[in-house]
């Protein structure tokens, strides 16, 4: 590949010059690693902040469904995506867009050329709608991104738009595991405490219906046979799934003497996203923490599918209700080509 889609300060290995290296992103002072099984972000021991005590940070707003797809479903889905043209995008990525044309600066939406989501998404939506948290999820935009280490693919820290796009950002990760990095640029204080306290609190609250932390194992719903039969055939309806749901509120126990407060700008959370998994960002993880994929964390080709729903302004009773209704009607017709 000899061309790229980089603009402004963004760059990739295709357009960079050896004498003008890409400036390094700032590194946070304290690094936490998100633990899928505990639903906590845990700091390494031996740092200046943690010392001999392993500290943990409650990180609300992350929903992870590991093994959302089987290996055969993943392979078939990637083959179907590769049948459509990949277009150059920023920072070494390539993309396929299915959704309205949007000018976020001027807050304008144009539905011309948008005829619906791709047919391959229909069985995926059917499966994710089987769980209560996503039962009412109706996306109007679907974006496919390709990351490749040979191009130095990455995405800089950012918050997704909240004018048009709603509360939940849903991503399906394919082909390789990647690590997301969450950071903040503000000085608001975040509280961390010894890991043992966080684990004990999680255990003590696990029987409460309002706890917000759920870990279950059940049968994966079979994919609908609408859209792509090869994926439906690959699922026998009895595959195990793992759903790990982190607290969705900022509520934490009263501070103890062992609690530490750190400036948010000095903290980063590293979240491994396994291949074939589904992740939902909402709440603080969606609106407060910038998320990024660093170049050094892309070790193999990676595809991802991100679904976005409408914000309240485009839903019934909102100021842009009519525009939202028009988009929702288009979504009902599944198409077979990205928006040009």
Coordinates of C-alpha atoms in Angstrom, one line a residue:
X1 CA 0.0 0.0 0.0
X2 CA 1.5 3.3 -1.1
X3 CA -1.1 5.8 0.0
X4 CA -2.8 6.6 3.3
X5 CA -5.6 8.7 4.7
X6 CA -3.6 10.7 7.3
X7 CA -4.4 14.4 7.7
X8 CA -3.0 17.1 10.0
X9 CA -0.9 15.9 12.9
X10 CA -1.8 12.2 12.4
X11 CA 0.5 9.9 10.6
X12 CA 1.4 6.3 9.9
X13 CA 4.4 4.2 8.7
X14 CA 3.3 4.9 5.1
X15 CA 3.7 8.7 5.3
X16 CA 6.2 9.2 8.1
X17 CA 9.8 10.1 7.4
X18 CA 12.7 8.8 9.4
X19 CA 14.0 12.3 10.1
X20 CA 10.5 13.3 11.4
X21 CA 9.5 10.6 13.9
X22 CA 6.0 10.5 15.2
X23 CA 5.8 12.3 18.6
X24 CA 5.3 9.9 21.4
X25 CA 2.1 10.1 23.4
X26 CA 2.4 11.2 27.0
X27 CA 2.7 8.3 29.5
X28 CA 0.7 8.3 32.7
X29 CA 2.4 8.1 36.1
X30 CA 0.4 5.2 37.4
X31 CA -0.7 2.4 35.1
X32 CA -3.6 0.1 35.9
X33 CA -4.4 -3.2 34.2
X34 CA -8.0 -4.0 33.8
X35 CA -8.8 -7.5 35.2
X36 CA -11.7 -9.1 33.3
X37 CA -12.5 -11.6 36.0
X38 CA -12.5 -9.2 39.0
X39 CA -14.0 -6.2 37.1
X40 CA -11.3 -4.0 38.5
X41 CA -8.3 -2.0 37.2
X42 CA -5.3 -3.2 39.2
X43 CA -2.0 -1.3 39.6
X44 CA 1.4 -3.1 39.6
X45 CA 3.1 -3.6 42.9
X46 CA 6.4 -1.9 43.6
X47 CA 5.5 1.5 42.1
X48 CA 6.0 4.7 44.0
X49 CA 2.2 4.9 44.6
X50 CA 1.4 1.3 45.5
X51 CA 4.6 0.2 47.2
X52 CA 4.1 -3.3 48.6
X53 CA 0.3 -2.9 48.5
X54 CA -1.5 -3.8 45.3
X55 CA -4.0 -1.0 44.6
X56 CA -7.2 -1.2 42.5
X57 CA -9.4 1.3 40.8
X58 CA -13.2 0.9 40.2
X59 CA -13.6 1.5 36.5
X60 CA -17.4 1.7 35.8
X61 CA -19.0 1.5 32.4
X62 CA -17.4 -1.6 30.7
X63 CA -19.3 -4.6 29.6
X64 CA -17.4 -7.5 28.2
X65 CA -18.8 -10.6 26.5
X66 CA -15.8 -12.9 25.8
X67 CA -16.2 -15.6 23.1
X68 CA -19.1 -13.7 21.6
X69 CA -18.2 -15.5 18.3
X70 CA -16.8 -19.0 17.7
X71 CA -13.5 -19.2 15.7
X72 CA -15.4 -20.4 12.6
X73 CA -17.9 -17.5 12.9
X74 CA -15.0 -15.1 13.2
X75 CA -13.3 -16.5 10.1
X76 CA -16.4 -16.3 8.0
X77 CA -17.3 -12.8 9.2
X78 CA -13.8 -11.5 8.3
X79 CA -14.1 -13.1 4.8
X80 CA -17.4 -11.3 4.3
X81 CA -16.0 -8.0 5.4
X82 CA -13.0 -8.4 3.0
X83 CA -15.4 -8.7 0.0
X84 CA -16.1 -5.0 0.3
X85 CA -13.6 -2.3 -0.5
X86 CA -11.4 -1.0 2.4
X87 CA -10.8 2.8 2.2
X88 CA -7.7 4.5 3.6
X89 CA -8.3 6.2 7.0
X90 CA -6.3 8.2 9.6
X91 CA -3.3 6.8 11.4
X92 CA -2.7 3.8 9.2
X93 CA -6.2 2.4 9.5
X94 CA -8.6 1.3 6.7
X95 CA -12.4 1.6 7.1
X96 CA -15.8 0.7 5.7
X97 CA -18.7 3.0 6.8
X98 CA -22.4 2.1 7.0
X99 CA -24.3 5.1 8.3
X100 CA -25.3 8.7 7.6
X101 CA -22.8 11.3 6.6
X102 CA -22.2 13.5 9.6
X103 CA -20.6 17.0 10.1
X104 CA -20.0 17.0 13.9
X105 CA -18.6 20.6 14.0
X106 CA -21.7 22.0 12.3
X107 CA -24.0 19.3 13.8
X108 CA -25.5 18.3 10.5
X109 CA -26.7 14.8 9.4
X110 CA -27.2 13.8 5.8
X111 CA -28.8 10.4 5.1
X112 CA -28.2 10.5 1.3
X113 CA -26.4 7.4 0.2
X114 CA -27.2 5.5 3.4
X115 CA -29.5 2.5 2.7
X116 CA -29.1 0.6 5.9
X117 CA -26.7 -1.6 7.8
X118 CA -24.9 -4.4 6.1
X119 CA -26.7 -7.8 5.9
X120 CA -23.8 -9.4 7.9
X121 CA -24.8 -7.4 11.0
X122 CA -28.4 -8.8 11.3
X123 CA -27.4 -12.1 13.0
X124 CA -24.9 -10.2 15.2
X125 CA -27.7 -7.9 16.4
X126 CA -30.0 -10.8 16.9
X127 CA -27.5 -12.4 19.2
X128 CA -26.6 -9.3 21.3
X129 CA -30.3 -8.5 21.7
X130 CA -30.7 -11.7 23.6
X131 CA -29.2 -10.2 26.8
X132 CA -31.1 -7.6 28.8
X133 CA -28.4 -5.0 28.7
X134 CA -28.6 -4.8 24.9
X135 CA -32.2 -5.8 24.3
X136 CA -33.3 -2.4 23.2
X137 CA -30.1 -1.6 21.3
X138 CA -31.0 -0.2 17.8
X139 CA -27.9 1.0 16.1
X140 CA -28.0 3.4 13.1
X141 CA -24.3 3.4 12.3
X142 CA -21.8 0.6 11.8
X143 CA -18.1 1.2 11.2
X144 CA -15.6 -1.4 10.2
X145 CA -11.9 -0.6 11.0
X146 CA -8.8 -2.6 9.9
X147 CA -5.6 -2.3 11.9
X148 CA -2.3 -3.6 10.5
X149 CA 1.1 -3.4 12.2
X150 CA 2.8 -3.0 8.8
X151 CA 1.1 0.4 8.4
X152 CA 1.6 1.4 12.0
X153 CA -2.1 1.5 12.6
X154 CA -3.4 3.2 15.7
X155 CA -6.1 5.6 17.0
X156 CA -5.3 8.6 19.2
X157 CA -7.0 9.2 22.6
X158 CA -10.5 10.5 22.0
X159 CA -14.1 10.6 23.2
X160 CA -16.8 9.5 20.8
X161 CA -19.4 12.1 19.8
X162 CA -22.4 12.5 22.2
X163 CA -24.6 14.9 20.1
X164 CA -25.7 12.2 17.6
X165 CA -24.5 9.0 19.1
X166 CA -26.1 7.5 22.2
X167 CA -25.0 6.1 25.5
X168 CA -23.7 2.7 24.4
X169 CA -20.8 2.0 22.1
X170 CA -20.7 -1.6 21.0
X171 CA -17.6 -3.1 19.5
X172 CA -16.9 -6.7 18.2
X173 CA -13.2 -7.5 18.0
X174 CA -11.9 -9.9 15.4
X175 CA -8.7 -11.8 14.4
X176 CA -6.3 -10.7 17.2
X177 CA -6.2 -9.5 20.8
X178 CA -5.6 -5.7 21.3
X179 CA -5.1 -3.5 24.3
X180 CA -7.2 -0.4 24.7
X181 CA -5.6 2.5 26.7
X182 CA -7.9 4.8 28.7
X183 CA -6.6 8.2 29.9
X184 CA -8.0 11.5 31.1
X185 CA -6.5 15.0 30.9
X186 CA -8.3 16.6 33.9
X187 CA -7.1 17.0 37.5
X188 CA -10.2 15.5 39.1
X189 CA -9.2 13.1 41.9
X190 CA -9.9 9.4 41.4
X191 CA -9.8 7.0 44.4
X192 CA -7.8 3.8 44.6
X193 CA -7.7 1.4 47.5
X194 CA -6.0 -1.9 48.4
X195 CA -7.1 -4.8 46.1
X196 CA -8.2 -6.9 49.0
X197 CA -10.7 -4.2 50.0
X198 CA -12.1 -3.9 46.5
X199 CA -12.4 -7.7 46.2
X200 CA -14.1 -8.0 49.6
X201 CA -16.6 -5.3 48.7
X202 CA -17.4 -7.0 45.4
X203 CA -18.0 -10.3 47.2
X204 CA -20.1 -8.8 49.9
X205 CA -22.3 -6.9 47.4
X206 CA -22.6 -9.8 44.9
X207 CA -25.9 -10.9 46.4
X208 CA -27.4 -7.4 45.9
X209 CA -29.6 -6.9 42.9
X210 CA -28.3 -3.3 42.6
X211 CA -24.7 -4.2 42.8
X212 CA -24.0 -3.8 39.0
X213 CA -21.4 -6.5 38.9
X214 CA -22.5 -9.7 37.1
X215 CA -20.5 -12.8 36.1
X216 CA -22.5 -15.5 34.5
X217 CA -22.0 -18.6 32.3
X218 CA -24.8 -19.7 30.0
X219 CA -25.5 -20.9 26.5
X220 CA -24.7 -18.6 23.6
X221 CA -27.8 -17.8 21.7
X222 CA -27.7 -19.3 18.2
X223 CA -27.1 -16.7 15.4
X224 CA -30.1 -16.0 13.3
X225 CA -30.0 -17.6 9.8
X226 CA -30.8 -14.2 8.3
X227 CA -27.9 -12.6 6.5
X228 CA -25.1 -15.2 6.4
X229 CA -25.8 -18.9 6.6
X230 CA -22.2 -19.9 7.1
X231 CA -22.1 -18.2 10.5
X232 CA -25.4 -19.7 11.5
X233 CA -24.2 -23.2 10.6
X234 CA -21.1 -22.7 12.7
X235 CA -23.1 -22.1 15.9
X236 CA -24.9 -25.0 17.4
X237 CA -26.6 -22.9 20.1
X238 CA -24.9 -24.6 23.0
X239 CA -21.5 -22.9 23.0
X240 CA -20.5 -21.5 26.4
X241 CA -20.2 -17.8 26.8
X242 CA -18.7 -15.6 29.4
X243 CA -20.3 -12.3 30.3
X244 CA -18.3 -9.9 32.6
X245 CA -20.1 -6.7 33.6
X246 CA -18.3 -4.0 35.6
X247 CA -20.1 -1.6 37.9
X248 CA -22.1 0.9 36.0
X249 CA -22.0 3.6 38.7
X250 CA -19.3 5.6 40.5
X251 CA -20.6 4.6 44.0
X252 CA -17.9 3.2 46.2
X253 CA -17.7 2.6 50.0
X254 CA -16.7 5.4 52.3
X255 CA -13.0 6.3 52.2
X256 CA -10.8 4.5 54.7
X257 CA -7.3 5.4 55.8
X258 CA -5.9 3.1 53.1
X259 CA -7.6 5.0 50.3
X260 CA -5.4 7.1 48.0
X261 CA -6.5 9.9 45.7
X262 CA -4.7 10.4 42.4
X263 CA -5.2 13.1 39.8
X264 CA -7.0 11.6 36.8
X265 CA -4.4 12.9 34.4
X266 CA -1.7 10.8 36.1
X267 CA -3.7 7.5 35.7
X268 CA -4.1 5.2 32.7
X269 CA -6.1 2.0 32.5
X270 CA -5.0 -0.8 30.1
X271 CA -7.8 -3.1 28.9
X272 CA -7.0 -6.2 26.9
X273 CA -9.8 -6.9 24.4
X274 CA -9.7 -10.6 23.3
X275 CA -10.4 -11.7 19.7
X276 CA -14.0 -12.7 19.1
X277 CA -15.2 -10.7 22.1
X278 CA -17.9 -8.0 22.4
X279 CA -17.3 -4.8 24.4
X280 CA -19.8 -2.1 25.4
X281 CA -18.6 1.3 26.7
X282 CA -21.1 3.5 28.6
X283 CA -21.2 5.8 31.6
X284 CA -17.8 7.1 32.8
X285 CA -15.8 4.8 30.5
X286 CA -17.7 6.3 27.6
X287 CA -17.9 10.0 28.6
X288 CA -15.0 10.7 31.0
X289 CA -12.1 8.4 29.9
X290 CA -10.5 8.9 26.4
X291 CA -9.8 5.6 24.7
X292 CA -7.0 4.8 22.3
X293 CA -5.2 2.0 20.6
X294 CA -1.4 2.5 20.6
X295 CA 0.7 1.6 17.6
X296 CA 2.8 -0.8 19.7
X297 CA -0.3 -2.7 20.9
X298 CA -1.2 -3.7 17.3
X299 CA 0.8 -6.9 16.8
X300 CA -1.3 -8.6 14.1
X301 CA -4.1 -7.7 11.7
X302 CA -7.2 -6.7 13.6
X303 CA -10.7 -6.0 12.4
X304 CA -13.3 -4.4 14.6
X305 CA -17.0 -3.6 14.1
X306 CA -18.4 -0.7 16.1
X307 CA -22.2 -0.1 16.4
X308 CA -23.6 3.3 17.5
X309 CA -27.2 4.1 18.6
X310 CA -29.0 7.5 18.6
X311 CA -28.7 10.0 21.4
X312 CA -31.8 11.2 23.3
X313 CA -32.0 14.3 21.0
X314 CA -32.8 12.0 18.0
X315 CA -35.2 9.7 19.9
X316 CA -38.9 10.2 20.6
X317 CA -39.5 13.5 22.4
X318 CA -36.0 14.9 21.3
X319 CA -35.5 18.0 19.3
X320 CA -34.3 16.0 16.3
X321 CA -36.9 13.2 16.6
X322 CA -38.0 13.4 12.9
X323 CA -34.4 13.0 11.7
X324 CA -33.9 10.1 14.1
X325 CA -37.1 8.4 12.8
X326 CA -35.9 8.7 9.2
X327 CA -32.6 7.0 10.1
X328 CA -34.3 4.2 12.1
X329 CA -36.5 3.5 9.1
X330 CA -33.5 3.1 6.8
X331 CA -31.8 0.7 9.2
X332 CA -34.7 -1.7 8.7
X333 CA -33.4 -2.4 5.2
X334 CA -30.1 -4.3 5.3
X335 CA -27.8 -3.5 2.4
X336 CA -24.7 -5.1 1.0
X337 CA -22.3 -2.1 0.4
X338 CA -20.7 0.6 2.5
X339 CA -21.6 4.3 2.0
X340 CA -19.3 5.8 -0.6

